[in-house]
Short mmCIF file of C-alpha atoms in Angstrom, two decimals:
data_model
loop_
_atom_site.label_atom_id
_atom_site.label_comp_id
_atom_site.label_asym_id
_atom_site.label_seq_id
_atom_site.Cartn_x
_atom_site.Cartn_y
_atom_site.Cartn_z
CA MET A 1 -14.84 -47.52 3.90
CA GLU A 2 -18.05 -45.96 2.62
CA GLU A 3 -17.54 -42.69 0.77
CA SER A 4 -20.04 -40.94 3.03
CA LEU A 5 -17.82 -41.76 6.03
CA GLN A 6 -14.56 -40.45 4.55
CA ILE A 7 -12.74 -37.89 6.70
CA GLN A 8 -13.16 -34.34 5.44
CA ARG A 9 -10.27 -31.83 5.33
CA PHE A 10 -10.49 -28.05 5.55
CA GLU A 11 -7.83 -25.41 4.96
CA GLN A 12 -10.14 -22.64 6.12
CA LEU A 13 -12.27 -22.67 9.22
CA PRO A 14 -16.02 -22.97 8.67
CA SER A 15 -18.45 -20.67 10.38
CA SER A 16 -20.47 -22.01 13.29
CA THR A 17 -23.50 -22.36 11.01
CA GLU A 18 -21.51 -24.20 8.33
CA PHE A 19 -19.96 -26.49 10.93
CA ALA A 20 -23.33 -27.39 12.45
CA SER A 21 -25.10 -28.01 9.15
CA GLN A 22 -22.35 -29.50 6.96
CA ILE A 23 -19.96 -31.23 9.37
CA GLU A 24 -21.38 -31.91 12.83
CA SER A 25 -24.75 -33.11 11.50
CA LYS A 26 -23.07 -35.77 9.35
CA ASN A 27 -21.19 -37.25 12.35
CA VAL A 28 -18.07 -37.74 10.22
CA PRO A 29 -14.55 -36.68 11.35
CA ALA A 30 -12.98 -33.56 9.90
CA VAL A 31 -9.43 -32.14 9.95
CA PHE A 32 -8.77 -28.39 10.20
CA ASN A 33 -5.21 -27.65 9.15
CA GLY A 34 -3.36 -24.95 11.09
CA CYS A 35 -6.50 -23.68 12.80
CA ILE A 36 -4.94 -22.92 16.21
CA LYS A 37 -1.66 -21.32 15.17
CA ASP A 38 -2.91 -17.95 16.40
CA TRP A 39 -3.28 -19.23 19.96
CA LYS A 40 -0.96 -17.72 22.56
CA ALA A 41 -0.33 -21.29 23.68
CA PHE A 42 1.08 -22.17 20.25
CA VAL A 43 4.12 -20.03 21.11
CA LYS A 44 4.13 -19.91 24.90
CA TRP A 45 3.78 -23.69 25.44
CA ASN A 46 6.30 -24.76 22.80
CA PRO A 47 8.96 -26.81 24.62
CA ALA A 48 11.55 -25.78 22.04
CA ASN A 49 11.08 -22.12 23.05
CA GLY A 50 11.10 -22.50 26.82
CA GLY A 51 7.48 -23.54 27.01
CA LEU A 52 8.10 -25.95 29.87
CA ASP A 53 9.38 -23.10 32.06
CA TYR A 54 6.19 -21.21 31.30
CA LEU A 55 4.01 -24.20 32.18
CA GLN A 56 5.81 -24.93 35.45
CA VAL A 57 3.09 -23.94 37.88
CA GLN A 58 1.78 -25.38 41.11
CA LEU A 59 2.06 -29.09 42.03
CA PRO A 60 1.26 -31.72 40.86
CA PHE A 61 1.54 -30.22 37.38
CA SER A 62 4.91 -28.72 38.29
CA THR A 63 6.26 -32.14 39.19
CA PHE A 64 5.16 -33.50 35.84
CA ILE A 65 6.89 -30.61 34.06
CA ASP A 66 10.09 -31.45 35.93
CA PHE A 67 9.81 -34.99 34.56
CA CYS A 68 9.39 -33.59 31.05
CA LYS A 69 12.48 -31.43 31.44
CA GLN A 70 14.49 -34.40 32.62
CA SER A 71 13.21 -36.41 29.66
CA MET A 72 14.36 -33.68 27.27
CA ARG A 73 17.81 -33.64 28.84
CA ASN A 74 18.03 -37.43 28.56
CA THR A 75 16.93 -37.31 24.94
CA ASP A 76 19.44 -34.62 24.08
CA SER A 77 22.29 -36.49 25.74
CA SER A 78 21.44 -39.82 24.11
CA GLY A 79 20.78 -38.32 20.70
CA GLY A 80 17.65 -40.39 20.24
CA SER A 81 14.14 -41.04 21.41
CA LEU A 82 13.75 -41.78 25.08
CA LEU A 83 11.19 -44.55 24.73
CA GLN A 84 9.41 -46.47 22.00
CA SER A 85 6.10 -47.03 23.68
CA GLU A 86 3.59 -49.57 22.45
CA ARG A 87 0.90 -49.26 25.08
CA HIS A 88 -1.04 -46.45 26.65
CA GLN A 89 -0.09 -45.84 30.27
CA ASP A 90 -2.63 -44.87 32.88
CA ALA A 91 -3.33 -41.17 33.22
CA VAL A 92 -1.14 -39.44 35.79
CA THR A 93 -2.35 -36.37 37.60
CA ASP A 94 -0.40 -36.75 40.83
CA VAL A 95 3.23 -37.83 41.22
CA ASP A 96 5.19 -38.85 44.27
CA GLN A 97 7.68 -36.04 44.89
CA GLU A 98 10.08 -38.44 46.60
CA SER A 99 10.79 -40.04 43.24
CA MET A 100 11.95 -36.67 41.94
CA LEU A 101 14.12 -36.01 44.96
CA SER A 102 15.76 -39.42 44.61
CA GLY A 103 16.39 -38.86 40.90
CA ASP A 104 14.18 -41.78 39.96
CA VAL A 105 12.51 -40.29 36.86
CA PRO A 106 9.75 -42.40 35.28
CA GLN A 107 10.43 -43.14 31.63
CA GLN A 108 6.90 -42.38 30.58
CA ILE A 109 4.09 -40.35 32.05
CA TYR A 110 0.87 -39.48 30.27
CA LEU A 111 -0.97 -36.50 31.74
CA ALA A 112 -4.47 -37.19 30.49
CA GLN A 113 -7.65 -35.12 30.55
CA VAL A 114 -6.58 -32.50 33.08
CA PRO A 115 -9.39 -29.90 33.19
CA ILE A 116 -8.80 -26.36 32.06
CA MET A 117 -12.55 -25.81 32.16
CA ASN A 118 -15.39 -28.03 33.34
CA SER A 119 -18.99 -26.82 33.28
CA GLU A 120 -20.28 -29.48 35.66
CA ASP A 121 -17.54 -29.59 38.31
CA ARG A 122 -15.59 -26.41 38.90
CA GLU A 123 -13.68 -28.01 41.79
CA ARG A 124 -12.02 -30.46 39.39
CA VAL A 125 -10.49 -27.65 37.32
CA GLN A 126 -6.75 -27.65 38.06
CA LEU A 127 -5.32 -25.57 35.21
CA GLU A 128 -7.81 -22.71 34.88
CA GLY A 129 -4.88 -20.31 34.63
CA LEU A 130 -4.05 -21.68 31.16
CA ARG A 131 -7.48 -20.75 29.76
CA GLU A 132 -6.32 -17.34 28.57
CA ASP A 133 -3.68 -18.95 26.35
CA ILE A 134 -6.20 -20.80 24.21
CA GLN A 135 -9.20 -19.79 22.16
CA THR A 136 -12.37 -21.69 21.46
CA PRO A 137 -12.40 -22.38 17.70
CA THR A 138 -14.80 -19.97 16.02
CA PHE A 139 -17.01 -22.79 14.73
CA LEU A 140 -17.62 -23.85 18.36
CA GLU A 141 -18.56 -20.44 19.70
CA THR A 142 -22.27 -21.28 19.77
CA LYS A 143 -21.73 -24.62 21.52
CA GLU A 144 -22.26 -25.17 25.22
CA LEU A 145 -18.92 -26.75 26.06
CA ALA A 146 -18.85 -29.48 28.69
CA SER A 147 -15.10 -29.31 29.31
CA VAL A 148 -11.73 -28.22 27.98
CA ASN A 149 -8.78 -30.46 28.87
CA LEU A 150 -5.02 -30.65 28.61
CA TRP A 151 -3.26 -33.80 27.32
CA MET A 152 0.50 -34.08 27.59
CA ASN A 153 3.06 -36.87 27.45
CA ASN A 154 6.79 -36.85 28.07
CA ALA A 155 7.55 -39.74 25.69
CA GLN A 156 5.90 -41.62 22.88
CA SER A 157 2.59 -43.11 23.95
CA ARG A 158 -0.43 -44.93 22.58
CA SER A 159 -3.96 -44.68 23.87
CA SER A 160 -6.30 -47.62 24.07
CA THR A 161 -8.95 -47.88 21.37
CA HIS A 162 -12.10 -46.21 22.65
CA TYR A 163 -14.95 -43.86 21.83
CA ASP A 164 -16.27 -40.83 23.70
CA PRO A 165 -19.91 -40.02 24.56
CA HIS A 166 -19.36 -36.38 23.50
CA HIS A 167 -18.37 -34.59 20.32
CA ASN A 168 -14.69 -33.72 20.46
CA VAL A 169 -12.28 -31.30 18.80
CA LEU A 170 -8.68 -32.34 19.47
CA CYS A 171 -6.12 -29.54 18.97
CA VAL A 172 -2.37 -30.25 18.81
CA VAL A 173 -0.35 -27.39 20.33
CA ALA A 174 3.10 -29.02 20.16
CA GLY A 175 4.45 -32.27 18.75
CA SER A 176 2.30 -34.51 16.57
CA LYS A 177 -0.31 -37.22 16.87
CA GLN A 178 -1.47 -40.06 14.66
CA VAL A 179 -5.16 -40.88 15.05
CA VAL A 180 -6.80 -44.02 13.70
CA LEU A 181 -10.60 -43.82 13.58
CA TRP A 182 -13.45 -46.30 13.12
CA PRO A 183 -17.14 -45.45 12.64
CA PRO A 184 -19.63 -46.75 15.23
CA SER A 185 -20.82 -49.34 12.69
CA ALA A 186 -17.38 -51.02 12.97
CA SER A 187 -18.02 -51.91 16.63
CA PRO A 188 -18.36 -55.67 15.95
CA PHE A 189 -14.76 -55.80 14.68
CA LEU A 190 -13.41 -54.00 17.75
CA TYR A 191 -15.19 -56.12 20.40
CA PRO A 192 -16.42 -53.34 22.71
CA MET A 193 -16.29 -54.01 26.42
CA PRO A 194 -19.61 -55.00 28.04
CA VAL A 195 -22.05 -52.11 28.24
CA TYR A 196 -22.51 -52.65 31.99
CA GLY A 197 -18.77 -52.41 32.77
CA GLU A 198 -16.68 -49.46 33.93
CA ALA A 199 -14.76 -49.35 30.61
CA SER A 200 -17.72 -49.90 28.32
CA ASN A 201 -16.43 -47.34 25.79
CA HIS A 202 -13.16 -49.25 25.23
CA SER A 203 -12.24 -52.05 22.85
CA SER A 204 -11.38 -55.44 24.36
CA ILE A 205 -8.46 -56.08 22.03
CA ALA A 206 -4.93 -54.79 21.61
CA LEU A 207 -4.99 -53.96 17.90
CA GLU A 208 -1.20 -54.00 17.54
CA ASN A 209 -1.14 -57.68 18.48
CA PRO A 210 -4.68 -59.15 18.47
CA ASP A 211 -5.42 -62.76 19.35
CA PHE A 212 -7.52 -63.80 16.36
CA SER A 213 -8.40 -67.11 17.97
CA LEU A 214 -10.32 -65.15 20.61
CA TYR A 215 -11.34 -62.22 18.42
CA PRO A 216 -11.77 -63.54 14.86
CA ARG A 217 -13.73 -60.51 13.64
CA ALA A 218 -10.74 -58.28 14.45
CA LYS A 219 -9.10 -59.52 11.23
CA CYS A 220 -11.35 -57.09 9.38
CA SER A 221 -10.95 -54.15 11.76
CA MET A 222 -8.42 -52.19 9.72
CA ASP A 223 -10.59 -52.42 6.62
CA TYR A 224 -12.96 -49.99 8.32
CA SER A 225 -10.32 -47.62 9.71
CA GLN A 226 -8.99 -44.25 8.60
CA LYS A 227 -5.71 -42.66 9.66
CA VAL A 228 -4.82 -39.00 10.04
CA ILE A 229 -1.59 -37.25 11.11
CA LEU A 230 -2.02 -34.08 13.15
CA HIS A 231 0.87 -31.65 13.36
CA ALA A 232 1.22 -28.68 15.68
CA GLY A 233 -1.55 -26.23 14.85
CA ASP A 234 -3.97 -28.82 13.45
CA ALA A 235 -7.31 -29.84 14.91
CA LEU A 236 -9.52 -32.89 14.42
CA PHE A 237 -13.27 -33.19 14.93
CA ILE A 238 -14.05 -36.65 16.38
CA PRO A 239 -17.81 -37.23 16.47
CA GLU A 240 -19.35 -39.01 19.43
CA GLY A 241 -19.26 -42.79 19.12
CA TRP A 242 -16.31 -42.97 16.72
CA PHE A 243 -13.66 -45.35 18.04
CA HIS A 244 -10.17 -43.90 17.93
CA GLN A 245 -6.62 -44.83 18.89
CA VAL A 246 -4.11 -42.01 19.37
CA ASP A 247 -0.32 -42.33 19.02
CA SER A 248 1.52 -39.32 20.43
CA ASP A 249 5.07 -38.31 19.54
CA ASP A 250 7.70 -37.39 22.12
CA LEU A 251 6.62 -34.47 24.28
CA THR A 252 3.28 -33.71 22.68
CA ILE A 253 0.85 -31.14 24.08
CA ALA A 254 -2.80 -31.04 23.09
CA VAL A 255 -6.06 -29.46 24.17
CA ASN A 256 -9.50 -30.87 23.50
CA PHE A 257 -13.03 -29.44 23.62
CA TRP A 258 -16.00 -31.66 24.50
CA TRP A 259 -19.68 -30.85 24.05
CA ARG A 260 -22.90 -32.83 23.96
CA SER A 261 -24.41 -33.54 20.56
CA ASN A 262 -27.85 -32.23 19.66
CA ILE A 263 -29.18 -35.77 19.59
CA MET A 264 -28.15 -36.49 23.17
CA SER A 265 -29.07 -33.02 24.39
CA ASN A 266 -32.60 -33.30 23.00
CA MET A 267 -33.26 -36.90 24.03
CA LEU A 268 -35.92 -36.96 26.71
CA GLU A 269 -35.49 -39.53 29.45
CA HIS A 270 -38.99 -40.95 29.20
CA MET A 271 -38.21 -41.88 25.56
CA ASP A 272 -35.07 -43.89 26.38
CA ALA A 273 -36.84 -47.26 26.54
CA TYR A 274 -38.57 -46.65 23.23
CA TYR A 275 -35.36 -45.60 21.44
CA LEU A 276 -33.52 -48.56 22.95
CA ARG A 277 -36.07 -50.96 21.47
CA ARG A 278 -35.99 -49.20 18.09
CA ILE A 279 -32.20 -49.26 17.96
CA LEU A 280 -32.01 -52.93 18.96
CA ARG A 281 -34.61 -53.74 16.32
CA ARG A 282 -32.52 -51.98 13.67
CA LEU A 283 -29.40 -53.85 14.73
CA MET A 284 -31.32 -57.14 14.63
CA ASP A 285 -32.62 -56.36 11.14
CA LYS A 286 -29.09 -55.62 10.04
CA GLU A 287 -27.89 -58.96 11.41
CA MET A 288 -30.71 -60.84 9.68
CA ASN A 289 -30.13 -59.08 6.38
CA GLN A 290 -26.48 -60.09 6.47
CA VAL A 291 -27.67 -63.70 6.45
CA LEU A 292 -30.50 -63.01 4.02
CA PRO A 293 -29.94 -59.99 1.75
CA LYS A 294 -33.02 -57.95 0.96
CA ALA A 295 -33.05 -59.17 -2.64
CA SER A 296 -33.18 -62.88 -3.32
CA PRO A 297 -30.24 -64.24 -5.31
CA GLY A 298 -30.73 -64.96 -8.98
CA THR A 299 -32.46 -68.23 -9.70
CA GLU A 300 -30.08 -71.04 -10.45
CA LYS A 301 -30.73 -74.26 -12.27
CA LEU A 302 -31.25 -77.10 -9.80
CA LYS A 303 -30.17 -80.67 -10.38
CA CYS A 304 -32.89 -83.17 -11.12
CA THR A 305 -33.73 -85.39 -8.18
CA CYS A 306 -33.42 -88.45 -10.36
CA GLU A 307 -29.80 -87.53 -11.02
CA LEU A 308 -29.17 -86.89 -7.32
CA LEU A 309 -30.80 -90.12 -6.21
CA SER A 310 -28.80 -92.12 -8.72
CA ASN A 311 -25.58 -91.11 -6.98
CA GLY A 312 -25.55 -93.85 -4.38
CA ALA A 313 -28.96 -93.24 -2.76
CA ASP A 314 -31.56 -95.96 -3.36
CA HIS A 315 -35.01 -94.47 -2.90
CA GLY A 316 -36.66 -96.42 -5.70
CA CYS A 317 -38.19 -94.62 -8.65
CA CYS A 318 -38.61 -90.84 -8.82
CA ASP A 319 -42.32 -90.13 -9.08
CA LEU A 320 -41.69 -86.57 -10.17
CA ASN A 321 -39.96 -87.68 -13.34
CA PRO A 322 -42.30 -87.28 -16.35
CA ALA A 323 -41.78 -90.97 -17.05
CA CYS A 324 -43.38 -91.79 -13.71
CA LYS A 325 -46.53 -89.73 -14.26
CA LYS A 326 -48.15 -92.72 -15.94
CA GLN A 327 -48.56 -94.23 -12.46
CA GLY A 328 -51.46 -91.84 -11.87
CA LEU A 329 -49.74 -89.52 -9.37
CA GLN A 330 -51.02 -86.27 -10.84
CA GLY A 331 -52.49 -83.92 -8.26
CA LYS A 332 -56.17 -83.33 -7.80
CA ASP A 333 -55.97 -79.57 -8.29
CA LEU A 334 -52.51 -78.93 -9.75
CA LYS A 335 -51.21 -81.34 -12.37
CA LEU A 336 -47.49 -81.97 -12.25
CA HIS A 337 -47.08 -81.94 -15.99
CA GLU A 338 -48.35 -78.35 -16.01
CA LEU A 339 -45.41 -77.17 -13.90
CA GLU A 340 -42.70 -75.23 -15.67
CA PRO A 341 -39.29 -76.99 -15.81
CA PHE A 342 -37.72 -74.87 -13.11
CA SER A 343 -40.70 -75.31 -10.78
CA LEU A 344 -40.58 -79.06 -11.36
CA GLN A 345 -36.87 -79.16 -10.59
CA ALA A 346 -37.35 -77.18 -7.37
CA LEU A 347 -40.14 -79.55 -6.34
CA GLN A 348 -37.93 -82.54 -7.05
CA GLU A 349 -35.13 -81.05 -4.99
CA LEU A 350 -37.35 -80.38 -1.97
CA VAL A 351 -38.78 -83.90 -2.04
CA SER A 352 -35.23 -85.26 -2.26
CA VAL A 353 -34.31 -83.37 0.90
CA VAL A 354 -37.24 -84.96 2.73
CA HIS A 355 -36.20 -88.39 1.40
CA ASP A 356 -32.72 -87.85 2.81
CA CYS A 357 -33.94 -86.79 6.24
CA VAL A 358 -36.85 -89.05 7.17
CA ASN A 359 -37.82 -92.70 7.41
CA ILE A 360 -40.47 -93.89 4.98
CA THR A 361 -42.91 -96.63 5.91
CA ASP A 362 -42.37 -98.56 2.71
CA GLN A 363 -38.74 -98.24 1.60
CA SER A 364 -39.50 -100.05 -1.66
CA GLN A 365 -41.71 -97.23 -2.90
CA CYS A 366 -41.33 -93.48 -3.29
CA ILE A 367 -42.99 -91.32 -0.69
CA GLN A 368 -45.57 -90.34 -3.30
CA SER A 369 -46.39 -93.87 -4.56
CA THR A 370 -49.24 -94.40 -2.08
CA PRO A 371 -52.35 -92.22 -1.75
CA PRO A 372 -51.28 -88.94 -0.11
CA ASN A 373 -53.58 -89.21 2.90
CA ASP A 374 -52.26 -92.70 3.74
CA SER A 375 -48.54 -91.91 3.43
CA LYS A 376 -46.79 -91.87 6.82
CA VAL A 377 -43.61 -89.96 7.50
CA SER A 378 -41.63 -89.83 10.75
CA VAL A 379 -38.40 -88.16 11.76
CA LYS A 380 -35.41 -90.54 11.84
CA HIS A 381 -34.15 -89.44 15.23
CA GLU A 382 -35.18 -86.84 17.74
CA CYS A 383 -31.65 -85.47 17.53
CA ASP A 384 -32.20 -84.71 13.84
CA LYS A 385 -35.01 -82.38 14.85
CA THR A 386 -32.79 -80.69 17.41
CA LEU A 387 -29.98 -80.26 14.90
CA THR A 388 -32.17 -78.65 12.28
CA ARG A 389 -33.47 -76.19 14.87
CA LYS A 390 -29.91 -74.92 15.32
CA LEU A 391 -29.48 -73.91 11.68
CA PHE A 392 -29.18 -70.14 11.37
CA PHE A 393 -27.13 -69.80 8.18
CA LEU A 394 -28.45 -70.04 4.65
CA GLU A 395 -25.53 -72.10 3.38
CA ASP A 396 -26.17 -74.75 6.05
CA ASP A 397 -29.79 -75.40 5.12
CA PRO A 398 -30.69 -77.05 1.78
CA VAL A 399 -34.41 -76.27 2.20
CA ALA A 400 -33.77 -72.56 2.80
CA LYS A 401 -31.37 -72.38 -0.14
CA ILE A 402 -33.94 -73.87 -2.50
CA LEU A 403 -36.75 -71.59 -1.31
CA TRP A 404 -34.49 -68.53 -1.51
CA THR A 405 -34.02 -69.04 -5.28
CA LEU A 406 -37.74 -69.01 -6.08
CA ASP A 407 -39.72 -66.02 -7.29
CA PRO A 408 -43.25 -65.58 -5.86
CA SER A 409 -45.04 -67.28 -8.76
CA THR A 410 -42.71 -70.29 -8.78
CA LEU A 411 -42.93 -70.60 -4.99
CA GLN A 412 -46.73 -70.78 -5.12
CA ASN A 413 -46.66 -73.46 -7.82
CA VAL A 414 -44.07 -75.56 -5.97
CA LEU A 415 -45.80 -75.40 -2.58
CA LEU A 416 -49.25 -76.02 -4.02
CA ALA A 417 -47.92 -78.99 -5.98
CA MET A 418 -46.55 -80.43 -2.72
CA ALA A 419 -49.78 -79.64 -0.87
CA HIS A 420 -52.03 -81.29 -3.46
CA ASN A 421 -49.85 -84.25 -4.42
CA PHE A 422 -47.58 -84.98 -1.47
CA PRO A 423 -49.17 -83.46 1.66
CA ARG A 424 -47.38 -85.73 4.14
CA THR A 425 -44.05 -84.78 2.59
CA LEU A 426 -44.93 -81.11 3.00
CA GLU A 427 -46.06 -81.78 6.56
CA ALA A 428 -42.75 -83.42 7.42
CA LEU A 429 -40.87 -80.54 5.81
CA ILE A 430 -42.68 -77.81 7.76
CA LEU A 431 -43.23 -79.55 11.11
CA HIS A 432 -39.91 -81.36 11.47
CA LEU A 433 -37.28 -80.10 9.02
CA LEU A 434 -37.84 -76.35 8.90
CA SER A 435 -34.87 -74.61 10.53
CA PRO A 436 -34.92 -71.03 11.88
CA VAL A 437 -33.32 -69.67 8.73
CA GLY A 438 -35.74 -71.76 6.66
CA ALA A 439 -38.69 -70.28 8.53
CA GLU A 440 -37.36 -66.76 8.00
CA VAL A 441 -36.90 -67.42 4.28
CA LEU A 442 -40.39 -68.89 3.98
CA THR A 443 -42.10 -65.95 5.69
CA ARG A 444 -40.15 -63.45 3.60
CA LYS A 445 -41.23 -65.34 0.50
CA PHE A 446 -44.82 -65.25 1.72
CA ASP A 447 -44.45 -61.45 1.98
CA GLU A 448 -43.31 -61.38 -1.65
CA VAL A 449 -46.31 -63.49 -2.63
CA ASP A 450 -48.61 -61.04 -0.85
CA GLN A 451 -47.09 -58.11 -2.73
CA HIS A 452 -47.41 -59.71 -6.17
CA THR A 453 -50.88 -61.29 -6.03
CA THR A 454 -54.47 -60.19 -5.63
CA GLU A 455 -56.34 -60.78 -2.40
CA ASP A 456 -58.41 -63.54 -4.00
CA ASP A 457 -55.32 -65.36 -5.28
CA ARG A 458 -53.61 -64.98 -1.90
CA ASN A 459 -56.55 -66.53 -0.11
CA LYS A 460 -56.63 -69.46 -2.53
CA PHE A 461 -52.90 -70.01 -2.12
CA TYR A 462 -52.93 -70.07 1.69
CA GLN A 463 -56.04 -72.25 1.79
CA GLY A 464 -54.33 -74.72 -0.51
CA PHE A 465 -51.04 -74.62 1.42
CA TYR A 466 -52.36 -74.91 4.98
CA GLY A 467 -55.14 -77.25 3.91
CA ALA A 468 -52.54 -79.99 3.44
CA PHE A 469 -51.96 -80.21 7.21
CA ASP A 470 -54.02 -82.26 9.62
CA ASP A 471 -53.45 -79.43 12.12
CA GLN A 472 -53.15 -76.08 10.37
CA PHE A 473 -52.33 -74.28 13.64
CA ALA A 474 -49.39 -76.63 14.23
CA ALA A 475 -47.99 -75.65 10.85
CA MET A 476 -48.40 -71.94 11.58
CA GLU A 477 -46.80 -72.39 15.00
CA ALA A 478 -43.82 -74.26 13.53
CA ILE A 479 -43.18 -71.48 11.03
CA LEU A 480 -43.60 -68.68 13.59
CA ASN A 481 -41.47 -70.45 16.19
CA GLY A 482 -38.68 -70.90 13.67
CA LYS A 483 -38.93 -67.27 12.61
CA GLU A 484 -38.70 -66.09 16.23
CA LEU A 485 -35.70 -68.33 16.86
CA PHE A 486 -33.98 -66.73 13.89
CA ALA A 487 -34.75 -63.25 15.23
CA LEU A 488 -33.61 -64.32 18.70
CA GLN A 489 -30.25 -65.39 17.33
CA ALA A 490 -29.91 -62.03 15.58
CA PHE A 491 -30.74 -60.32 18.90
CA LYS A 492 -28.03 -62.29 20.70
CA ASP A 493 -25.51 -61.56 17.94
CA SER A 494 -26.32 -57.84 18.17
CA LEU A 495 -25.78 -57.82 21.94
CA ASP A 496 -22.45 -59.55 21.46
CA LYS A 497 -21.17 -57.46 18.55
CA PHE A 498 -22.36 -54.00 19.55
CA LEU A 499 -22.75 -54.16 23.33
CA GLY A 500 -20.12 -56.73 24.27
CA VAL A 501 -22.77 -58.82 26.04
CA ASN A 502 -22.87 -62.58 25.56
CA ILE A 503 -25.96 -64.12 27.14
CA ASP A 504 -28.27 -67.08 26.76
CA VAL A 505 -31.81 -65.97 26.01
CA PRO A 506 -34.74 -68.36 26.61
CA LYS A 507 -36.39 -69.68 23.49
CA PRO A 508 -39.66 -67.98 22.56
CA SER A 509 -43.00 -69.73 22.83
CA ILE A 510 -45.99 -69.02 20.63
CA ARG A 511 -49.24 -68.55 22.52
#
């Protein structure tokens, strides 16, 4: 867990200004120990001091209190806990009185989110009479509260894992609660329900017994979690969007305060589409950077193609070996013997990849042993082309891995050497063997070239590179198509991980 997301703890209550500037603005949970012990409810609602008699008001709440009393009697007579619950039960706000009359007492009831105050729907408020027993925490006095709610259970219970669209302060009046929290960035590991569904703010998995065959990312979920224990008198700030799972002890009573965050309050409706696109773009960039970190890995020594080809592959001589240069294969503009050793090795490796993936017109000679303009290269099978288009991971693509190790200067030398000496090999590489991840790597490398060279040198490089192709626009289209396919996959992964939406998106076309 990142240090900036660690839960804060406070022994003294902050002022409203301190809370807004130092706690709420960071969107990180915070615990306030003993902050509600001066509430009237802290004494009056305590079941150990006759609190259930005090709370026994009009139905249906009165019926629920009767259940709680019966549960306490059963617990006292058995000398142990009434129920070891593993799953959250549906909220109960109305109970069939016949079950009470018949003595059929449910083992577990969870009275969830019963309004004490609701700013938007006064008619829903059922327990307004309890408002005088609680106080709004001083650090919330300047907030426009959306609702205040009562939460109460008669036996141990567990909520589902979910997040709320409002900021929340959860106050424990009696009993205790264990709360496990995850930041919004951990959504992929919790498999949120589809955004268009009725339970879109809930996780799809049961974290106490997840099916990793269906939810493999859930294996990492607890690595991003934090756990807090709230005792009677404690309060917890749960920022909007933070997933949380709440385990409640026997006969626990809590009150929570909800209010809209400044971000949501100030978001104008006509800007929604713009922010949606910006947010999706950020999520896509995050997905792509997980495949390709911002900084290229350190350059590693590559094996010589001659050594690779000698291991069972018969492609004839290696024309990039210095011993083969006597055959007159030096380039017109860039001489191979002028390449630095690492650049030469990278060039050898790329040519070897092409050798392994295509048919060559004359198998008795190397691809470079005939004049470049006369060398013909074709893809072995159409299915090979389809397979390479499905590559989205760096480790799966030898071309992308080679390019990713090259600094801008080495990349220019390698590509220009291919363009001047082996243009048909370069053409086959770009038009037929460049995967989506390879295209993304290549364009990022081009960006690095642009940043480290003068305008004149950049123009010369691109003229030399694209000049090797019979159809320069076809080369550009192949690179851009691959790059868009890579971004499209990142878009689909973002929808799946963060929105719970798994869809097939049409492939892009370059116009």
